[in-house]
Amino acid sequence: MAKTRAPTIALLKQQQALAQEEKAKAQAIFLSIGEGVIVVDQYGKIEQVNDRALEILGYSRPEMLGQWFTKIVRAVREDGSVIDAIDRSITKTFISGKTINEGSYYLSKRGIQIPVDVSVSPIKVDGKPIGAIEVFRDMSNEYAQEKVQAEFISVASHQLRTPLTSINTYSQMLSQGYAGAL
């Protein structure tokens, strides 16, 4: 009987080592994702958060883990008014059971308003929701580029209108005979 158990124990140890290696790989991949990722349980408490989410929001991992998502990840509208928990993407996902994609603004730990593109999906096991995963992207650079482009277009159109206005004025003066007959 001892001979039968020895290969079984060795096989179990080998499988356990492989499982731990796969878990470590999955964790490394999760932490390395280039967008902010937060995983919550079915009650809305944060279970996992990747490095990019911590960087964007300005919190440390211990400050976020175990906290209510809607309490620590504060969402506001462009004008700074707070978005109620019921109107948040993550709540809509829990209610509908469907993926929700929206734009929003998050407040960092220091209170800086960050434009984000949010996608929240339910996590289901055997059709039963056990949590949700939110992926969000900091859109600050894109918003800054749009602002620069809008300012450039405004300045360029103003610069083009100024000489056209002068040309138009002088053309009208000439056509009306202010400089003599044409």
Coordinates of N, CA, C and O in Angstrom, one line a residue:
M1 N 0.8 -1.2 0.0 CA 0.0 0.0 0.0 C 0.9 1.3 0.0 O 0.5 2.2 -0.6
A2 N 2.0 1.2 0.7 CA 2.9 2.4 0.7 C 3.4 2.7 -0.7 O 3.7 3.8 -1.0
K3 N 3.7 1.6 -1.5 CA 4.2 1.8 -2.8 C 3.1 2.5 -3.7 O 3.5 3.3 -4.6
T4 N 1.9 2.3 -3.5 CA 0.8 2.9 -4.3 C 0.7 4.4 -3.9 O 0.5 5.2 -4.8
R5 N 0.9 4.7 -2.7 CA 0.7 6.1 -2.2 C 1.9 7.0 -2.7 O 1.7 8.2 -2.9
A6 N 3.1 6.4 -2.7 CA 4.2 7.2 -3.1 C 4.1 7.9 -4.4 O 4.3 9.1 -4.6
P7 N 3.8 7.1 -5.5 CA 3.6 7.8 -6.8 C 2.5 8.8 -6.8 O 2.5 9.8 -7.4
T8 N 1.4 8.5 -6.0 CA 0.3 9.4 -6.0 C 0.7 10.7 -5.3 O 0.3 11.8 -5.8
I9 N 1.4 10.7 -4.2 CA 1.8 11.9 -3.5 C 2.8 12.7 -4.4 O 2.7 13.9 -4.5
A10 N 3.7 12.0 -5.1 CA 4.7 12.6 -5.9 C 3.9 13.3 -7.1 O 4.2 14.5 -7.5
L11 N 2.9 12.6 -7.6 CA 2.1 13.2 -8.7 C 1.3 14.5 -8.2 O 1.3 15.5 -8.9
L12 N 0.8 14.4 -7.0 CA 0.0 15.5 -6.5 C 1.0 16.7 -6.2 O 0.6 17.8 -6.5
K13 N 2.2 16.4 -5.7 CA 3.1 17.5 -5.5 C 3.5 18.2 -6.8 O 3.7 19.4 -6.9
Q14 N 3.7 17.3 -7.9 CA 4.0 17.9 -9.2 C 2.9 18.7 -9.7 O 3.1 19.8 -10.3
Q15 N 1.7 18.2 -9.6 CA 0.5 19.0 -10.1 C 0.3 20.3 -9.3 O 0.0 21.3 -9.8
Q16 N 0.6 20.2 -8.0 CA 0.5 21.4 -7.1 C 1.6 22.4 -7.5 O 1.3 23.6 -7.6
A17 N 2.8 22.0 -7.8 CA 3.8 22.9 -8.3 C 3.5 23.6 -9.6 O 3.6 24.8 -9.8
L18 N 2.9 22.8 -10.6 CA 2.4 23.3 -11.8 C 1.3 24.3 -11.6 O 1.3 25.4 -12.3
A19 N 0.4 24.0 -10.7 CA -0.7 24.9 -10.5 C -0.2 26.2 -9.9 O -0.7 27.3 -10.3
Q20 N 0.7 26.2 -9.0 CA 1.3 27.4 -8.4 C 2.1 28.2 -9.4 O 2.0 29.4 -9.4
E21 N 2.7 27.5 -10.4 CA 3.4 28.2 -11.4 C 2.4 28.9 -12.3 O 2.6 30.1 -12.7
E22 N 1.4 28.2 -12.7 CA 0.3 28.9 -13.5 C -0.3 30.0 -12.8 O -0.6 31.1 -13.5
K23 N -0.6 29.9 -11.5 CA -1.2 31.0 -10.8 C -0.2 32.2 -10.8 O -0.7 33.3 -10.9
A24 N 1.1 32.0 -10.6 CA 2.1 33.0 -10.6 C 2.1 33.7 -12.0 O 2.2 35.0 -12.0
K25 N 2.0 32.9 -13.0 CA 2.0 33.5 -14.4 C 0.8 34.4 -14.6 O 0.8 35.5 -15.1
A26 N -0.4 33.9 -14.2 CA -1.7 34.6 -14.3 C -1.6 35.9 -13.5 O -2.1 36.9 -14.0
Q27 N -1.1 35.8 -12.3 CA -0.9 37.0 -11.5 C 0.0 38.1 -12.1 O -0.3 39.3 -12.2
A28 N 1.1 37.6 -12.7 CA 2.1 38.5 -13.4 C 1.4 39.2 -14.6 O 1.6 40.3 -14.8
I29 N 0.6 38.4 -15.3 CA -0.1 38.9 -16.5 C -1.1 40.0 -16.0 O -1.1 41.1 -16.6
F30 N -1.9 39.7 -15.0 CA -2.9 40.6 -14.5 C -2.2 41.9 -14.1 O -2.7 43.0 -14.4
L31 N -1.1 41.8 -13.3 CA -0.5 43.0 -12.8 C 0.1 43.8 -13.9 O 0.3 45.0 -13.7
S32 N 0.5 43.2 -15.0 CA 1.2 43.9 -16.1 C 0.3 44.5 -17.2 O 0.8 45.2 -18.1
I33 N -1.0 44.3 -17.1 CA -2.0 44.8 -18.1 C -1.8 46.4 -18.1 O -1.7 47.0 -17.1
G34 N -1.7 46.9 -19.3 CA -1.5 48.3 -19.5 C -2.6 49.3 -19.2 O -2.4 50.5 -19.3
E35 N -3.8 48.8 -18.9 CA -4.9 49.6 -18.5 C -5.2 49.3 -17.1 O -4.8 48.3 -16.5
G36 N -6.0 50.2 -16.4 CA -6.4 49.9 -15.0 C -7.4 48.8 -15.0 O -8.3 48.8 -15.8
V37 N -7.2 47.9 -14.1 CA -8.1 46.7 -13.9 C -8.4 46.5 -12.4 O -7.4 46.5 -11.6
I38 N -9.6 46.5 -12.1 CA -10.1 46.2 -10.7 C -11.1 45.1 -10.7 O -12.0 45.1 -11.5
V39 N -10.9 44.1 -9.8 CA -11.9 43.0 -9.7 C -12.6 43.1 -8.4 O -11.9 43.4 -7.4
V40 N -13.9 43.0 -8.4 CA -14.7 43.1 -7.2 C -15.5 41.8 -7.0 O -15.8 41.1 -8.0
D41 N -15.8 41.5 -5.7 CA -16.7 40.4 -5.5 C -18.1 40.7 -5.7 O -18.4 41.9 -6.1
Q42 N -19.0 39.8 -5.4 CA -20.4 40.0 -5.7 C -21.1 41.1 -4.8 O -22.2 41.6 -5.0
Y43 N -20.3 41.5 -3.8 CA -20.8 42.6 -2.9 C -20.2 44.0 -3.2 O -20.5 45.0 -2.6
G44 N -19.3 44.0 -4.2 CA -18.7 45.3 -4.6 C -17.4 45.6 -3.9 O -17.0 46.7 -4.0
K45 N -16.9 44.7 -3.2 CA -15.6 44.9 -2.5 C -14.4 44.5 -3.4 O -14.5 43.5 -4.1
I46 N -13.4 45.3 -3.4 CA -12.3 45.1 -4.3 C -11.5 43.9 -3.8 O -11.0 43.9 -2.7
E47 N -11.3 43.0 -4.7 CA -10.5 41.8 -4.5 C -9.1 41.9 -5.1 O -8.1 41.4 -4.5
Q48 N -9.0 42.5 -6.3 CA -7.7 42.6 -6.9 C -7.6 43.9 -7.7 O -8.7 44.4 -8.1
V49 N -6.4 44.4 -7.8 CA -6.2 45.7 -8.5 C -4.8 45.6 -9.1 O -3.9 45.1 -8.5
N50 N -4.7 46.0 -10.4 CA -3.4 45.9 -11.0 C -2.6 47.2 -10.8 O -3.1 48.2 -10.3
D51 N -1.3 47.1 -11.2 CA -0.4 48.2 -11.0 C -0.8 49.5 -11.7 O -0.7 50.6 -11.2
R52 N -1.4 49.4 -12.9 CA -1.8 50.6 -13.7 C -2.9 51.3 -13.0 O -3.0 52.5 -13.0
A53 N -3.9 50.6 -12.4 CA -5.0 51.2 -11.7 C -4.5 52.0 -10.5 O -4.9 53.1 -10.2
L54 N -3.5 51.4 -9.8 CA -2.9 52.0 -8.7 C -2.2 53.3 -9.1 O -2.4 54.4 -8.4
E55 N -1.5 53.3 -10.2 CA -0.8 54.4 -10.7 C -1.8 55.5 -11.1 O -1.6 56.7 -10.8
I56 N -2.8 55.2 -11.8 CA -3.8 56.2 -12.3 C -4.5 56.8 -11.1 O -4.7 58.1 -11.0
L57 N -5.0 56.0 -10.1 CA -5.8 56.5 -9.0 C -4.9 57.1 -7.9 O -5.5 57.8 -7.0
G58 N -3.7 56.7 -7.8 CA -2.8 57.2 -6.7 C -2.9 56.5 -5.4 O -2.4 57.1 -4.4
Y59 N -3.5 55.4 -5.3 CA -3.6 54.6 -4.1 C -2.6 53.5 -4.0 O -2.0 53.1 -5.1
S60 N -2.4 53.0 -2.9 CA -1.5 51.8 -2.7 C -2.5 50.6 -2.7 O -3.7 50.7 -2.5
R61 N -1.9 49.4 -2.9 CA -2.8 48.2 -3.0 C -3.5 48.0 -1.6 O -4.7 47.7 -1.6
P62 N -2.8 48.1 -0.5 CA -3.5 47.9 0.8 C -4.6 48.9 1.0 O -5.6 48.6 1.7
E63 N -4.5 50.1 0.5 CA -5.6 51.1 0.6 C -6.8 50.7 -0.1 O -7.9 51.2 0.2
M64 N -6.7 49.9 -1.2 CA -7.8 49.6 -2.0 C -8.4 48.2 -1.7 O -9.7 48.1 -1.8
L65 N -7.6 47.2 -1.5 CA -8.1 45.9 -1.3 C -9.1 45.8 -0.1 O -8.8 46.4 1.0
G66 N -10.2 45.2 -0.3 CA -11.2 45.0 0.7 C -12.2 46.2 0.9 O -13.1 46.1 1.6
Q67 N -11.9 47.3 0.1 CA -12.8 48.5 0.2 C -14.0 48.4 -0.7 O -13.9 47.7 -1.8
W68 N -15.0 49.1 -0.4 CA -16.2 49.1 -1.4 C -15.7 49.9 -2.6 O -15.2 51.0 -2.5
F69 N -15.9 49.3 -3.8 CA -15.5 50.0 -5.0 C -16.0 51.4 -5.1 O -15.2 52.3 -5.4
T70 N -17.3 51.6 -4.9 CA -17.9 52.9 -5.2 C -17.5 53.9 -4.1 O -17.6 55.1 -4.3
K71 N -16.9 53.5 -3.0 CA -16.5 54.4 -2.0 C -15.1 55.0 -2.3 O -14.8 56.1 -2.1
I72 N -14.2 54.1 -2.7 CA -12.8 54.5 -3.0 C -12.5 55.0 -4.4 O -11.7 55.8 -4.6
V73 N -13.2 54.4 -5.4 CA -13.1 54.8 -6.7 C -14.2 55.8 -7.0 O -15.3 55.4 -7.3
R74 N -13.9 57.1 -6.8 CA -14.9 58.1 -6.8 C -15.1 58.6 -8.3 O -14.1 58.9 -8.9
A75 N -16.4 58.6 -8.7 CA -16.7 59.0 -10.1 C -17.5 60.3 -10.1 O -18.3 60.5 -9.2
V76 N -17.1 61.2 -11.0 CA -17.8 62.5 -11.1 C -18.1 62.8 -12.6 O -17.5 62.2 -13.5
R77 N -18.9 63.7 -12.8 CA -19.2 64.2 -14.2 C -18.2 65.3 -14.5 O -17.4 65.7 -13.7
E78 N -18.2 65.7 -15.8 CA -17.2 66.7 -16.2 C -17.2 68.0 -15.4 O -16.2 68.6 -15.1
D79 N -18.4 68.4 -14.9 CA -18.6 69.6 -14.1 C -18.2 69.4 -12.6 O -18.2 70.3 -11.8
G80 N -17.8 68.1 -12.3 CA -17.3 67.8 -10.9 C -18.4 67.3 -10.0 O -18.1 66.9 -8.8
S81 N -19.6 67.2 -10.4 CA -20.7 66.7 -9.6 C -20.5 65.2 -9.4 O -20.2 64.5 -10.4
V82 N -20.8 64.7 -8.2 CA -20.6 63.3 -7.9 C -21.7 62.4 -8.6 O -22.9 62.8 -8.6
I83 N -21.3 61.3 -9.2 CA -22.2 60.3 -9.8 C -22.7 59.4 -8.7 O -21.8 58.8 -8.0
D84 N -24.0 59.3 -8.5 CA -24.5 58.4 -7.5 C -24.1 56.9 -7.8 O -24.0 56.5 -8.9
A85 N -24.0 56.1 -6.7 CA -23.6 54.7 -6.9 C -24.5 54.0 -7.8 O -24.0 53.1 -8.6
I86 N -25.8 54.3 -7.8 CA -26.7 53.5 -8.6 C -26.5 53.8 -10.1 O -26.9 53.0 -11.0
D87 N -25.9 55.0 -10.4 CA -25.7 55.4 -11.8 C -24.3 55.0 -12.3 O -23.9 55.3 -13.5
R88 N -23.5 54.3 -11.5 CA -22.2 53.9 -11.9 C -22.2 52.7 -12.8 O -23.1 51.8 -12.7
S89 N -21.2 52.6 -13.6 CA -21.1 51.4 -14.6 C -21.1 50.1 -13.9 O -21.7 49.2 -14.3
I90 N -20.4 50.0 -12.8 CA -20.3 48.7 -12.1 C -21.6 48.3 -11.5 O -22.0 47.1 -11.5
T91 N -22.4 49.3 -11.0 CA -23.7 49.0 -10.5 C -24.6 48.5 -11.6 O -25.4 47.6 -11.4
K92 N -24.6 49.2 -12.7 CA -25.4 48.8 -13.9 C -25.1 47.4 -14.3 O -26.0 46.7 -14.8
T93 N -23.8 47.0 -14.3 CA -23.4 45.7 -14.6 C -24.0 44.7 -13.7 O -24.5 43.6 -14.1
F94 N -23.9 44.9 -12.4 CA -24.5 44.0 -11.4 C -26.0 43.9 -11.6 O -26.6 42.8 -11.5
I95 N -26.7 45.0 -11.9 CA -28.2 45.0 -12.1 C -28.5 44.2 -13.4 O -29.4 43.4 -13.4
S96 N -27.8 44.5 -14.5 CA -28.2 44.0 -15.8 C -27.6 42.7 -16.1 O -28.1 41.9 -16.9
G97 N -26.4 42.4 -15.5 CA -25.7 41.2 -15.8 C -25.0 41.3 -17.2 O -24.5 40.3 -17.7
K98 N -24.9 42.5 -17.7 CA -24.3 42.7 -19.0 C -23.1 43.6 -18.9 O -22.9 44.4 -17.9
T99 N -22.2 43.6 -19.9 CA -21.1 44.5 -20.0 C -21.5 45.9 -20.3 O -22.4 46.1 -21.1
I100 N -21.0 46.8 -19.5 CA -21.3 48.2 -19.7 C -20.0 49.0 -20.1 O -19.0 48.8 -19.5
N101 N -20.1 49.8 -21.1 CA -19.0 50.7 -21.6 C -19.5 52.1 -21.5 O -20.5 52.5 -22.1
E102 N -18.7 52.9 -20.8 CA -19.1 54.3 -20.6 C -17.8 55.2 -20.4 O -16.8 54.7 -20.0
G103 N -18.0 56.5 -20.7 CA -17.0 57.4 -20.3 C -17.3 58.1 -19.0 O -18.5 58.2 -18.7
S104 N -16.3 58.4 -18.2 CA -16.6 59.0 -16.9 C -15.3 59.8 -16.5 O -14.4 59.9 -17.3
Y105 N -15.4 60.3 -15.3 CA -14.2 61.0 -14.7 C -14.0 60.4 -13.3 O -15.0 60.2 -12.6
Y106 N -12.8 59.9 -13.0 CA -12.5 59.4 -11.7 C -11.7 60.5 -11.0 O -10.9 61.2 -11.6
L107 N -11.8 60.5 -9.7 CA -11.0 61.4 -8.9 C -9.9 60.6 -8.3 O -10.1 59.5 -7.7
S108 N -8.6 61.1 -8.5 CA -7.5 60.4 -7.9 C -7.5 60.6 -6.4 O -8.3 61.4 -5.8
K109 N -6.6 60.0 -5.7 CA -6.5 60.1 -4.2 C -6.3 61.6 -3.9 O -6.8 62.1 -2.9
R110 N -5.6 62.3 -4.7 CA -5.3 63.7 -4.5 C -6.4 64.6 -4.9 O -6.3 65.9 -4.9
G111 N -7.5 64.1 -5.5 CA -8.6 64.9 -5.9 C -8.5 65.4 -7.4 O -9.3 66.2 -7.8
I112 N -7.6 64.9 -8.1 CA -7.4 65.3 -9.5 C -8.5 64.5 -10.4 O -8.6 63.3 -10.3
Q113 N -9.2 65.3 -11.2 CA -10.2 64.7 -12.1 C -9.5 64.1 -13.3 O -8.8 64.7 -14.1
I114 N -9.7 62.8 -13.5 CA -9.1 62.0 -14.6 C -10.2 61.5 -15.6 O -11.0 60.7 -15.1
P115 N -10.2 61.9 -16.8 CA -11.1 61.3 -17.8 C -10.8 59.9 -18.1 O -9.6 59.5 -18.3
V116 N -11.8 59.0 -18.0 CA -11.5 57.6 -18.2 C -12.6 57.0 -19.1 O -13.7 57.4 -19.2
D117 N -12.2 56.0 -19.8 CA -13.1 55.1 -20.7 C -13.2 53.8 -19.9 O -12.2 53.2 -19.6
V118 N -14.4 53.5 -19.5 CA -14.7 52.4 -18.6 C -15.4 51.2 -19.3 O -16.4 51.5 -20.0
S119 N -15.0 50.0 -19.0 CA -15.7 48.8 -19.4 C -15.8 47.9 -18.3 O -14.8 47.5 -17.7
V120 N -17.0 47.5 -17.9 CA -17.3 46.6 -16.7 C -18.0 45.4 -17.2 O -19.0 45.5 -17.9
S121 N -17.5 44.2 -16.9 CA -18.1 43.0 -17.2 C -18.4 42.1 -16.0 O -17.6 42.1 -15.1
P122 N -19.5 41.4 -16.0 CA -19.8 40.5 -14.9 C -18.9 39.3 -15.0 O -18.5 38.9 -16.0
I123 N -18.5 38.8 -13.8 CA -17.8 37.5 -13.7 C -18.8 36.5 -13.3 O -19.4 36.6 -12.2
K124 N -19.0 35.5 -14.1 CA -20.0 34.4 -13.8 C -19.4 33.1 -13.7 O -18.5 32.7 -14.5
V125 N -19.9 32.2 -12.8 CA -19.5 30.8 -12.7 C -20.8 30.0 -12.8 O -21.7 30.2 -11.9
D126 N -20.9 29.2 -13.8 CA -22.2 28.4 -14.0 C -23.4 29.3 -14.1 O -24.4 29.0 -13.5
G127 N -23.2 30.5 -14.7 CA -24.3 31.4 -14.9 C -24.6 32.3 -13.7 O -25.5 33.1 -13.8
K128 N -23.9 32.0 -12.6 CA -24.2 32.8 -11.4 C -23.1 33.9 -11.2 O -22.0 33.6 -11.3
P129 N -23.6 35.2 -11.0 CA -22.6 36.2 -10.9 C -21.8 36.1 -9.5 O -22.4 35.9 -8.5
I130 N -20.5 36.2 -9.7 CA -19.7 36.1 -8.5 C -18.8 37.4 -8.3 O -18.0 37.5 -7.4
G131 N -19.0 38.3 -9.2 CA -18.3 39.6 -9.1 C -18.3 40.3 -10.4 O -19.1 40.0 -11.3
A132 N -17.4 41.2 -10.6 CA -17.3 42.0 -11.8 C -15.8 42.4 -12.0 O -15.1 42.5 -11.0
I133 N -15.5 42.7 -13.2 CA -14.1 43.2 -13.6 C -14.3 44.5 -14.3 O -15.0 44.5 -15.3
E134 N -13.6 45.5 -13.9 CA -13.6 46.8 -14.6 C -12.2 47.0 -15.1 O -11.2 46.9 -14.5
V135 N -12.3 47.4 -16.4 CA -11.0 47.8 -17.1 C -11.3 49.3 -17.5 O -12.3 49.6 -18.0
F136 N -10.3 50.2 -17.1 CA -10.5 51.6 -17.5 C -9.2 52.1 -18.0 O -8.1 51.7 -17.6
R137 N -9.4 53.1 -18.9 CA -8.2 53.7 -19.6 C -8.2 55.2 -19.3 O -9.2 55.9 -19.4
D138 N -7.0 55.7 -18.9 CA -6.8 57.1 -18.6 C -6.8 57.8 -20.0 O -6.0 57.6 -20.8
M139 N -7.8 58.7 -20.2 CA -7.9 59.4 -21.5 C -7.3 60.8 -21.4 O -7.6 61.6 -22.3
S140 N -6.5 61.1 -20.4 CA -6.0 62.5 -20.2 C -5.2 63.0 -21.4 O -5.4 64.1 -21.9
N141 N -4.4 62.1 -22.0 CA -3.5 62.5 -23.1 C -4.4 62.8 -24.3 O -4.2 63.8 -25.1
E142 N -5.4 62.0 -24.6 CA -6.3 62.2 -25.7 C -7.1 63.5 -25.6 O -7.3 64.2 -26.5
Y143 N -7.6 63.7 -24.3 CA -8.3 65.0 -24.1 C -7.4 66.2 -24.3 O -7.8 67.2 -24.8
A144 N -6.1 66.1 -23.9 CA -5.2 67.2 -24.0 C -4.9 67.4 -25.5 O -4.9 68.6 -26.0
Q145 N -4.8 66.3 -26.3 CA -4.6 66.5 -27.7 C -5.8 67.1 -28.4 O -5.6 68.0 -29.3
E146 N -7.0 66.7 -28.0 CA -8.2 67.4 -28.6 C -8.2 68.8 -28.3 O -8.6 69.6 -29.1
K147 N -7.8 69.2 -27.1 CA -7.8 70.6 -26.7 C -6.8 71.4 -27.5 O -7.1 72.5 -28.0
V148 N -5.6 70.9 -27.7 CA -4.6 71.5 -28.5 C -5.1 71.7 -29.9 O -4.9 72.8 -30.5
Q149 N -5.7 70.6 -30.5 CA -6.2 70.7 -31.8 C -7.3 71.8 -32.0 O -7.3 72.6 -32.9
A150 N -8.2 71.8 -31.0 CA -9.3 72.8 -31.0 C -8.7 74.2 -30.9 O -9.2 75.1 -31.6
E151 N -7.7 74.4 -30.1 CA -7.1 75.7 -29.9 C -6.4 76.1 -31.2 O -6.5 77.3 -31.7
F152 N -5.7 75.2 -31.8 CA -5.0 75.5 -33.1 C -6.0 75.9 -34.2 O -5.7 76.8 -34.9
I153 N -7.1 75.1 -34.3 CA -8.1 75.4 -35.3 C -8.7 76.8 -35.1 O -8.9 77.6 -36.0
S154 N -8.9 77.1 -33.8 CA -9.5 78.5 -33.5 C -8.5 79.6 -33.9 O -8.9 80.6 -34.5
V155 N -7.2 79.4 -33.5 CA -6.2 80.4 -33.8 C -6.0 80.5 -35.3 O -6.0 81.6 -35.9
A156 N -5.9 79.4 -36.0 CA -5.7 79.4 -37.5 C -6.9 80.1 -38.2 O -6.7 80.9 -39.1
S157 N -8.1 79.7 -37.8 CA -9.2 80.3 -38.4 C -9.3 81.9 -38.2 O -9.6 82.6 -39.1
H158 N -8.9 82.3 -37.0 CA -8.9 83.7 -36.7 C -7.8 84.4 -37.5 O -8.0 85.5 -38.1
Q159 N -6.6 83.8 -37.6 CA -5.5 84.3 -38.4 C -5.9 84.4 -39.9 O -5.5 85.4 -40.6
L160 N -6.7 83.5 -40.4 CA -7.1 83.5 -41.8 C -8.2 84.6 -42.0 O -8.3 85.2 -43.1
R161 N -9.1 84.7 -41.0 CA -10.2 85.7 -41.2 C -9.7 87.1 -41.2 O -10.2 88.0 -41.9
T162 N -8.6 87.4 -40.4 CA -8.2 88.8 -40.3 C -7.8 89.4 -41.7 O -8.3 90.5 -42.0
P163 N -6.9 88.7 -42.4 CA -6.6 89.3 -43.7 C -7.7 89.3 -44.7 O -7.9 90.2 -45.5
L164 N -8.6 88.3 -44.6 CA -9.8 88.2 -45.5 C -10.7 89.4 -45.2 O -11.3 89.9 -46.1
T165 N -10.8 89.8 -44.0 CA -11.7 90.9 -43.6 C -11.1 92.2 -44.3 O -11.9 93.0 -44.8
S166 N -9.8 92.4 -44.2 CA -9.2 93.6 -44.8 C -9.4 93.5 -46.3 O -9.7 94.6 -46.9
I167 N -9.2 92.4 -46.9 CA -9.3 92.3 -48.4 C -10.8 92.6 -48.8 O -11.0 93.3 -49.7
N168 N -11.7 92.0 -48.0 CA -13.1 92.3 -48.3 C -13.5 93.8 -48.2 O -14.2 94.3 -49.0
T169 N -12.9 94.4 -47.1 CA -13.2 95.8 -46.9 C -12.7 96.6 -48.1 O -13.4 97.5 -48.6
Y170 N -11.4 96.4 -48.5 CA -10.8 97.2 -49.6 C -11.5 96.9 -50.9 O -11.7 97.7 -51.7
S171 N -11.9 95.6 -51.1 CA -12.7 95.3 -52.3 C -14.0 96.0 -52.4 O -14.3 96.5 -53.5
Q172 N -14.7 96.1 -51.3 CA -15.9 96.9 -51.3 C -15.7 98.4 -51.6 O -16.4 99.0 -52.3
M173 N -14.6 98.9 -51.0 CA -14.3 100.3 -51.2 C -14.0 100.6 -52.7 O -14.4 101.6 -53.2
L174 N -13.2 99.7 -53.3 CA -12.9 99.8 -54.7 C -14.1 99.7 -55.5 O -14.3 100.5 -56.5
S175 N -14.9 98.8 -55.3 CA -16.1 98.6 -56.1 C -17.1 99.7 -55.9 O -17.9 100.0 -56.8
Q176 N -17.1 100.4 -54.8 CA -18.0 101.5 -54.6 C -17.4 102.8 -55.0 O -18.0 103.9 -54.9
G177 N -16.2 102.8 -55.5 CA -15.6 104.0 -56.1 C -14.9 104.9 -55.2 O -14.6 106.0 -55.5
Y178 N -14.5 104.5 -54.0 CA -13.8 105.3 -53.1 C -12.4 105.7 -53.6 O -11.9 106.7 -53.2
A179 N -11.8 104.9 -54.4 CA -10.5 105.2 -54.9 C -10.6 105.7 -56.4 O -9.6 105.7 -57.1
G180 N -11.7 106.0 -56.8 CA -11.9 106.5 -58.2 C -12.5 105.4 -59.0 O -12.8 104.3 -58.5
A181 N -12.6 105.7 -60.3 CA -13.3 104.7 -61.2 C -12.4 103.6 -61.5 O -11.1 103.7 -61.6
L182 N -12.9 102.4 -61.6 CA -12.2 101.2 -62.0 C -12.1 101.0 -63.5 O -13.0 101.3 -64.2

